[in-house]
Coordinates of C-alpha atoms and ligand atoms in Angstrom, one line a residue:
X1108 CA 220.4 253.1 256.8
X1109 CA 221.8 252.2 260.3
X1110 CA 225.3 251.1 260.9
X1111 CA 224.5 249.6 264.3
X1112 CA 223.2 246.3 264.9
X1113 CA 219.8 246.5 266.6
X1114 CA 219.3 242.8 267.4
X1115 CA 218.1 242.6 271.0
X1116 CA 217.1 246.2 271.4
X1117 CA 213.7 247.1 272.7
X1118 CA 211.4 250.1 271.8
X1119 CA 207.8 251.0 271.5
X1120 CA 206.2 251.3 268.1
X1121 CA 202.8 252.1 266.7
X1122 CA 201.9 249.2 264.2
X1123 CA 200.7 250.0 260.7
X1124 CA 199.5 247.6 257.9
X1125 CA 199.9 243.9 257.6
X1126 CA 202.5 242.8 255.1
X1127 CA 202.9 239.6 253.1
X1128 CA 204.7 237.0 255.4
X1129 CA 202.8 237.0 258.7
X1130 CA 204.0 240.2 260.2
X1131 CA 203.0 243.9 260.2
X1132 CA 205.0 247.0 259.3
X1133 CA 206.1 249.7 262.1
X1134 CA 208.8 252.4 261.8
X1135 CA 211.3 253.5 264.2
X1136 CA 214.0 256.1 263.6
X1137 CA 213.3 256.0 259.8
X1138 CA 213.6 252.3 259.5
X1139 CA 210.9 249.7 258.6
X1140 CA 210.3 247.0 261.1
X1141 CA 208.5 243.7 260.2
X1142 CA 206.9 242.8 263.5
X1143 CA 205.4 239.5 264.4
X1144 CA 202.8 238.6 267.0
X1145 CA 201.0 242.0 266.7
X1146 CA 198.2 243.6 264.6
X1147 CA 197.5 246.8 262.7
X1148 CA 196.7 249.6 264.9
X1149 CA 198.3 248.3 268.2
X1150 CA 200.9 250.0 270.3
X1151 CA 203.5 247.4 271.3
X1152 CA 206.9 246.9 272.9
X1153 CA 209.1 245.2 270.3
X1154 CA 212.4 243.4 270.6
X1155 CA 214.5 243.1 267.4
X1156 CA 215.2 239.6 266.4
X1157 CA 217.1 240.1 263.2
X1158 CA 219.1 243.2 261.7
X1159 CA 221.1 242.6 258.7
X1160 CA 222.0 246.3 258.3
X1161 CA 219.6 247.3 255.5
X1162 CA 216.5 249.6 255.6
X1163 CA 214.6 247.2 257.5
X1164 CA 214.9 244.8 260.5
X1165 CA 212.7 242.1 262.1
X1166 CA 211.2 242.1 265.5
X1167 CA 208.8 240.5 267.8
X1168 CA 206.1 242.2 269.9
X1169 CA 207.0 241.1 273.5
X1170 CA 204.3 243.3 275.2
X1171 CA 201.0 244.7 274.0
X1172 CA 200.5 248.3 275.3
X1173 CA 197.2 248.8 273.3
X1174 CA 195.4 245.9 271.6
X1175 CA 193.5 245.8 268.5
X1176 CA 189.8 244.5 268.8
X1177 CA 190.6 241.3 266.8
X1178 CA 193.3 240.2 269.5
X1179 CA 192.5 237.0 271.3
X1180 CA 194.6 234.9 273.6
X1181 CA 196.7 232.5 271.5
X1182 CA 195.1 228.9 272.1
X1183 CA 198.6 227.5 271.5
X1184 CA 201.2 227.7 274.2
X1185 CA 204.1 227.5 271.5
X1186 CA 202.9 230.6 269.4
X1187 CA 205.0 233.0 271.3
X1188 CA 208.0 235.2 270.6
X1189 CA 211.0 232.9 270.2
X1190 CA 208.6 229.8 270.0
X1191 CA 207.2 227.7 267.1
X1192 CA 207.5 229.2 263.6
X1193 CA 204.6 227.3 262.3
X1194 CA 201.8 229.7 263.0
X1195 CA 201.5 233.5 262.5
X1196 CA 198.1 234.4 263.6
X1197 CA 197.2 232.4 266.6
X1198 CA 196.5 235.6 268.6
X1199 CA 193.8 236.9 266.0
X1200 CA 190.1 235.9 265.7
X1201 CA 189.1 233.8 262.7
X1202 CA 187.4 236.7 261.0
X1203 CA 190.3 238.7 261.7
X1204 CA 192.7 236.3 260.1
X1205 CA 190.5 236.3 257.0
X1206 CA 190.6 240.2 256.9
X1207 CA 194.5 240.3 257.1
X1208 CA 194.9 237.7 254.4
X1209 CA 192.2 239.6 252.2
X1210 CA 194.3 242.8 252.7
X1211 CA 197.6 240.9 251.8
X1212 CA 196.0 239.6 248.6
X1213 CA 194.5 242.8 247.7
X1214 CA 197.8 244.6 248.1
X1215 CA 199.8 242.2 246.1
X1216 CA 197.3 242.4 243.4
X1217 CA 197.3 246.2 243.3
X1218 CA 201.1 246.5 243.6
X1219 CA 202.3 243.8 241.2
X1220 CA 199.6 243.5 238.8
X1221 CA 197.8 247.0 239.0
X1222 CA 194.5 245.2 239.6
X1223 CA 192.2 246.8 242.2
X1224 CA 190.0 244.2 243.6
X1225 CA 187.8 244.0 246.7
X1226 CA 189.2 240.5 248.1
X1227 CA 187.2 238.4 250.5
X1228 CA 188.8 235.5 252.2
X1229 CA 186.4 232.7 253.0
X1230 CA 186.7 230.3 255.7
X1231 CA 186.6 226.5 255.0
X1232 CA 184.8 224.1 257.1
X1233 CA 185.9 223.0 260.7
X1234 CA 187.1 226.2 262.2
X1235 CA 190.7 227.4 262.8
X1236 CA 192.1 224.2 264.6
X1237 CA 192.6 220.6 263.8
X1238 CA 192.4 221.1 260.1
X1239 CA 195.8 219.9 258.9
X1240 CA 196.2 216.1 257.6
X1241 CA 199.8 216.6 256.7
X1242 CA 202.3 217.6 259.1
X1243 CA 206.1 217.9 258.9
X1244 CA 208.3 217.7 262.0
X1245 CA 211.9 218.0 262.6
X1246 CA 213.9 216.0 265.3
X1247 CA 216.4 217.9 267.5
X1248 CA 219.7 216.7 268.8
X1249 CA 218.2 214.8 271.6
X1250 CA 215.7 212.9 269.5
X1251 CA 212.5 215.1 270.4
X1252 CA 210.3 216.1 267.6
X1253 CA 208.8 219.6 267.1
X1254 CA 208.8 222.5 264.7
X1255 CA 211.3 225.0 263.6
X1256 CA 211.4 228.4 265.1
X1257 CA 210.7 231.4 262.9
X1258 CA 213.5 231.8 260.3
X1259 CA 215.6 229.4 262.1
X1260 CA 216.9 225.6 262.0
X1261 CA 216.4 225.6 265.9
X1262 CA 213.9 222.8 266.7
X1263 CA 211.0 223.6 269.3
X1264 CA 209.8 220.3 270.8
X1265 CA 206.2 220.1 271.3
X1266 CA 203.7 217.9 273.1
X1267 CA 201.0 218.5 270.3
X1268 CA 199.9 220.8 267.6
X1269 CA 196.4 222.5 267.7
X1270 CA 196.2 222.8 264.0
X1271 CA 197.0 219.4 263.1
X1272 CA 194.3 216.7 263.1
X1273 CA 193.7 215.4 266.5
X1274 CA 195.7 212.2 267.4
X1275 CA 198.5 212.6 264.8
X1276 CA 201.1 214.9 266.2
X1277 CA 200.6 214.1 269.8
X1278 CA 201.2 210.2 269.0
X1279 CA 204.3 210.8 267.3
X1280 CA 206.0 213.3 269.5
X1281 CA 205.5 211.0 272.6
X1282 CA 208.6 208.9 271.7
X1283 CA 212.2 210.0 270.6
X1284 CA 213.5 209.7 267.2
X1285 CA 216.9 209.6 265.3
X1286 CA 218.3 213.1 266.0
X1287 CA 218.4 215.2 263.0
X1288 CA 215.8 213.5 261.1
X1289 CA 212.3 214.6 259.9
X1290 CA 208.9 213.0 260.3
X1291 CA 206.0 213.3 257.8
X1292 CA 202.6 212.6 259.3
X1293 CA 199.6 212.1 257.1
X1294 CA 195.9 211.4 258.1
X1295 CA 194.0 209.9 255.3
X1296 CA 190.3 210.0 254.4
X1297 CA 189.6 206.8 256.6
X1298 CA 191.2 208.3 259.5
X1299 CA 194.3 206.1 259.3
X1300 CA 197.6 207.8 260.5
X1301 CA 200.7 207.2 258.3
X1302 CA 204.2 208.2 259.6
X1303 CA 207.3 208.3 257.4
X1304 CA 210.7 209.1 259.0
X1305 CA 213.5 210.7 256.9
X1306 CA 216.7 209.8 258.6
X1307 CA 220.0 211.7 258.0
X1308 CA 222.3 209.2 256.1
X1309 CA 225.9 210.0 256.9
X1310 CA 228.0 210.4 253.7
X1311 CA 224.7 210.5 251.5
X1312 CA 223.2 213.6 250.1
X1313 CA 219.6 212.4 250.5
X1314 CA 218.2 211.0 253.9
X1315 CA 216.7 207.5 254.1
X1316 CA 213.1 207.1 254.2
X1317 CA 211.2 204.5 256.1
X1318 CA 207.5 204.0 256.6
X1319 CA 207.0 203.8 260.4
X1320 CA 203.3 203.6 260.7
X1321 CA 200.6 203.0 257.9
X1322 CA 201.8 202.4 254.3
X1323 CA 203.3 203.9 251.2
X1324 CA 200.2 205.1 249.8
X1325 CA 197.0 206.7 251.3
X1326 CA 193.4 206.9 250.3
X1327 CA 191.7 210.2 249.7
X1328 CA 188.1 211.2 248.6
X1329 CA 187.4 214.4 246.7
X1330 CA 185.3 215.6 243.9
X1331 CA 183.1 212.4 244.3
X1332 CA 186.1 210.1 243.6
X1333 CA 188.5 208.0 245.5
X1334 CA 192.2 208.8 245.2
X1335 CA 195.3 207.1 245.8
X1336 CA 198.2 209.3 246.7
X1337 CA 201.8 208.4 247.8
X1338 CA 202.2 209.0 251.6
X1339 CA 205.0 211.6 250.8
X1340 CA 203.2 212.9 247.8
X1341 CA 201.2 216.1 247.4
X1342 CA 197.8 216.4 248.4
X1343 CA 196.0 219.5 249.7
X1344 CA 196.7 219.8 253.5
X1345 CA 193.3 221.1 254.7
X1346 CA 190.8 218.3 255.0
X1347 CA 188.2 220.4 253.1
X1348 CA 190.3 222.0 250.4
X1349 CA 190.5 219.6 247.6
X1350 CA 186.6 219.5 247.4
X1351 CA 186.1 223.1 247.6
X1352 CA 188.7 223.9 244.9
X1353 CA 187.4 221.2 242.6
X1354 CA 183.9 222.9 242.9
X1355 CA 185.3 226.3 242.0
X1356 CA 187.4 224.8 238.9
X1357 CA 184.2 222.9 237.7
X1358 CA 182.1 226.1 237.9
X1359 CA 184.8 228.3 236.0
X1360 CA 186.1 225.7 233.5
X1361 CA 183.1 226.3 231.2
X1362 CA 183.8 223.3 228.9
X1363 CA 181.6 221.6 226.6
X1364 CA 181.7 217.9 225.3
X1365 CA 184.6 217.3 222.9
X1366 CA 186.8 220.2 224.1
X1367 CA 190.4 220.2 224.9
X1368 CA 191.6 221.3 228.5
X1369 CA 194.9 221.4 230.3
X1370 CA 195.6 220.5 234.0
X1371 CA 199.1 221.9 234.7
X1372 CA 200.9 221.1 237.9
X1373 CA 198.3 218.1 238.0
X1374 CA 199.6 216.1 241.0
X1375 CA 197.6 213.1 241.2
X1376 CA 194.9 214.4 238.8
X1377 CA 192.3 216.1 241.0
X1378 CA 191.3 218.8 238.5
X1379 CA 192.0 216.7 235.4
X1380 CA 189.0 214.4 236.5
X1381 CA 186.8 217.6 237.1
X1382 CA 187.6 218.8 233.6
X1383 CA 187.4 215.2 231.9
X1384 CA 183.9 215.1 233.3
X1385 CA 183.0 218.1 231.3
X1386 CA 184.6 217.4 228.0
X1387 CA 183.3 213.8 228.1
X1388 CA 184.9 210.7 226.3
X1389 CA 185.2 212.6 223.0
X1390 CA 187.3 215.4 224.7
X1391 CA 190.9 215.7 225.7
X1392 CA 192.6 216.6 228.9
X1393 CA 196.3 216.9 229.1
X1394 CA 197.6 216.6 232.8
X1395 CA 201.2 217.5 233.3
X1396 CA 203.2 216.8 236.5
X1397 CA 206.9 216.5 237.0
X1398 CA 206.9 213.9 239.9
X1399 CA 206.7 210.4 238.3
X1400 CA 205.3 208.9 241.5
X1401 CA 202.3 211.4 241.2
X1402 CA 201.8 210.7 237.5
X1403 CA 201.8 206.9 238.2
X1404 CA 199.0 207.5 240.7
X1405 CA 197.2 209.8 238.4
X1406 CA 197.1 207.1 235.8
X1407 CA 195.6 204.6 238.3
X1408 CA 193.3 207.3 239.6
X1409 CA 191.9 208.3 236.1
X1410 CA 192.0 204.9 234.4
X1411 CA 188.2 205.1 234.0
X1412 CA 188.7 208.3 232.1
X1413 CA 190.6 207.6 228.8
X1414 CA 190.1 211.1 227.7
X1415 CA 192.9 212.1 230.1
X1416 CA 196.5 211.9 228.8
X1417 CA 199.0 212.0 231.8
X1418 CA 202.5 213.5 230.9
X1419 CA 205.4 213.1 233.3
X1420 CA 207.6 216.3 232.8
X1421 CA 208.1 219.8 233.5
X1422 CA 205.3 222.1 232.4
X1423 CA 207.9 224.2 230.8
X1424 CA 209.1 221.3 228.4
X1425 CA 205.8 219.5 227.8
X1426 CA 203.3 221.9 226.1
X1427 CA 204.7 221.9 222.6
X1428 CA 202.9 220.0 219.9
X1429 CA 199.8 219.5 222.0
X1430 CA 196.4 220.5 220.7
X1431 CA 195.3 224.1 221.7
X1432 CA 193.2 224.1 224.9
X1433 CA 189.8 226.0 225.5
X1434 CA 190.5 226.0 229.3
X1435 CA 193.8 225.7 231.4
X1436 CA 193.8 225.0 234.9
X1437 CA 197.1 225.6 236.6
X1438 CA 198.2 225.0 240.3
X1439 CA 201.9 225.7 240.5
X1440 CA 204.2 225.5 243.4
X1441 CA 204.8 228.6 245.8
X1442 CA 206.9 230.3 243.2
X1443 CA 204.3 230.5 240.7
X1444 CA 204.4 229.5 236.9
X1445 CA 206.6 232.3 235.9
X1446 CA 206.8 234.2 232.7
X1447 CA 207.9 231.4 230.5
X1448 CA 204.9 229.1 231.4
X1449 CA 202.3 232.1 231.4
X1450 CA 203.5 232.9 227.9
X1451 CA 203.5 229.3 226.6
X1452 CA 199.8 229.3 227.7
X1453 CA 198.7 232.7 226.6
X1454 CA 200.1 232.2 223.0
X1455 CA 197.6 229.3 222.8
X1456 CA 194.7 231.6 223.2
X1457 CA 192.6 229.4 225.8
X1458 CA 189.1 231.2 226.4
X1459 CA 189.6 230.6 230.1
X1460 CA 192.4 230.1 232.7
X1461 CA 191.8 229.0 236.1
X1462 CA 194.8 229.8 238.3
X1463 CA 194.9 228.0 241.7
X1464 CA 197.6 229.9 243.8
X1465 CA 199.1 229.5 247.2
X1466 CA 201.2 232.5 247.1
X1467 CA 199.6 236.0 246.6
X1468 CA 202.8 237.6 245.3
X1469 CA 203.5 234.8 242.7
X1470 CA 199.8 234.9 241.6
X1471 CA 200.0 238.9 241.2
X1472 CA 203.2 238.6 239.1
X1473 CA 201.7 235.9 236.8
X1474 CA 198.4 238.0 236.5
X1475 CA 200.4 240.8 235.4
X1476 CA 202.1 238.7 232.7
X1477 CA 198.8 237.3 231.5
X1478 CA 197.5 240.9 231.3
X1479 CA 200.2 241.7 228.9
X1480 CA 198.8 239.0 226.6
X1481 CA 195.1 240.3 226.8
X1482 CA 193.8 238.3 229.8
X1483 CA 192.1 239.9 232.5
X1484 CA 191.1 238.8 236.0
X1485 CA 187.3 238.3 235.9
X1486 CA 186.7 236.4 239.2
X1487 CA 188.6 235.6 242.4
X1488 CA 187.8 233.4 245.4
X1489 CA 190.1 233.1 248.3
X1490 CA 190.1 230.6 251.1
X1491 CA 191.5 230.5 254.5
X1492 CA 192.8 226.9 253.9
X1493 CA 195.8 227.5 256.4
X1494 CA 194.2 228.9 259.4
X1495 CA 196.5 230.4 262.1
X1496 CA 199.3 230.7 259.6
X1497 CA 199.7 233.6 257.1
X1498 CA 199.0 231.3 254.1
X1499 CA 196.1 231.8 251.8
X1500 CA 194.7 230.0 248.8
X1501 CA 193.4 232.0 245.9
X1502 CA 191.6 230.9 242.8
X1503 CA 191.6 233.2 240.1
X1504 CA 189.7 233.2 236.7
X1505 CA 191.2 234.8 233.8
X1506 CA 189.6 235.3 230.4
X1507 CA 190.6 236.7 227.2
X1508 CA 189.6 240.2 226.3
Ligands
SAM1282 C1 200.3 222.8 244.5 S1 200.7 221.1 243.8 C2 199.1 220.8 242.9 C3 198.6 219.4 242.7 C4 197.3 219.2 242.3 N1 196.7 220.2 241.5 C5 196.4 219.1 243.4 O1 195.5 219.7 243.8 O2 196.5 218.1 244.0 C6 201.8 221.5 242.6 C7 202.3 220.3 241.9 O3 203.2 220.7 240.8 C8 204.3 219.8 240.8 N2 205.2 220.7 240.0 C9 206.1 221.6 240.6 N3 207.1 222.1 239.6 C10 206.6 221.6 238.4 C11 207.0 221.9 237.1 N4 207.8 222.6 236.7 N5 206.4 221.0 236.1 C12 205.4 220.3 236.4 N6 205.0 219.9 237.7 C13 205.5 220.6 238.7 C14 204.6 219.3 242.1 O4 205.1 218.2 242.1 C15 203.2 219.3 242.7 O5 202.6 218.1 242.5

């Protein structure tokens, strides 16, 4: 362990494996470096960007001495050391990004769940640029909008964002905004752009929110249905994602007429609709979601499916006293469901669990907990739903053994 702060120091390293978080591992004088803007197998000159004195520090590759075959010139001018922190893999081919994400998912499953799985990450439609229908920007002290630098509050003003849907970010950053605020841009299924501004409100804990363009609600289409979603509410960010995940959920749910199913962390009810179709009017679907605006939208969206019961509440507190499900779909936030929720599900002995995961480490931890209760991973699909970033979406099918 070093007692000297390496921040700002430069040296040459050989880069090893990719790690979870959009960086690769290298070693120097016995310490681990997490290096951004590089690839496994490369020889690079790094500059240390953060050193908190432990066994590892963080660095950027500032010059590439020997490049990996998957390296390309980053299409975005802001994806450079010290630049925008939004993307991690702009300098990698599309196939190379899928391979990196597959390696991370396989490593997390192996290390945290003891599951050896040959992971394949599949691209979604549309290629690696212009896929994002939901974008959040920050406004700097001079009123210019942009994205935060990596692990920093510093705002990097931009003229456009290449992963955002065309015509969304460029239109919003062309004017100045109230300094210190945040902007949420949404492109809906009818190609309408909605902009919500969150302005800092002096003396108040929460910022004030106002709709600057568009409306309070947006229309989306997925799983052969139309959806109403609050402009600031949750909907999958990639334009193709909701449809693709709904298809996988339908394939694995394996429900019959009259069955009981749960859709946990249900948002505006996307997967509940899929489950409701399978169980039919004689069946029951319980949809649980903690945000009241989302459950209000879910009730509207699913009004033609009386077999769905929408509950506003935390999953942790909403499962007692409900009928035992045959299938459980869960799509928790980044931190995962956690031991308490996994155990609450497993003790009800569903035949099938479909876990929709946006964080490989959280998924692996929860798969390990399911395994303690007799559930085995029987299928896995992973999608590059966040091209150019290190994020990946995995759908896991767990069945009782
Ligand atoms: C990844 S989103 C999934 C939404 C939905 N399945 C979809 O695809 O549109 C996770 C959802 O879980 C909700 N949530 C977060 N923590 C929760 C909790 N403890 N109990 C219930 N819902 C929660 C969030 O509000 C969010 O809507």
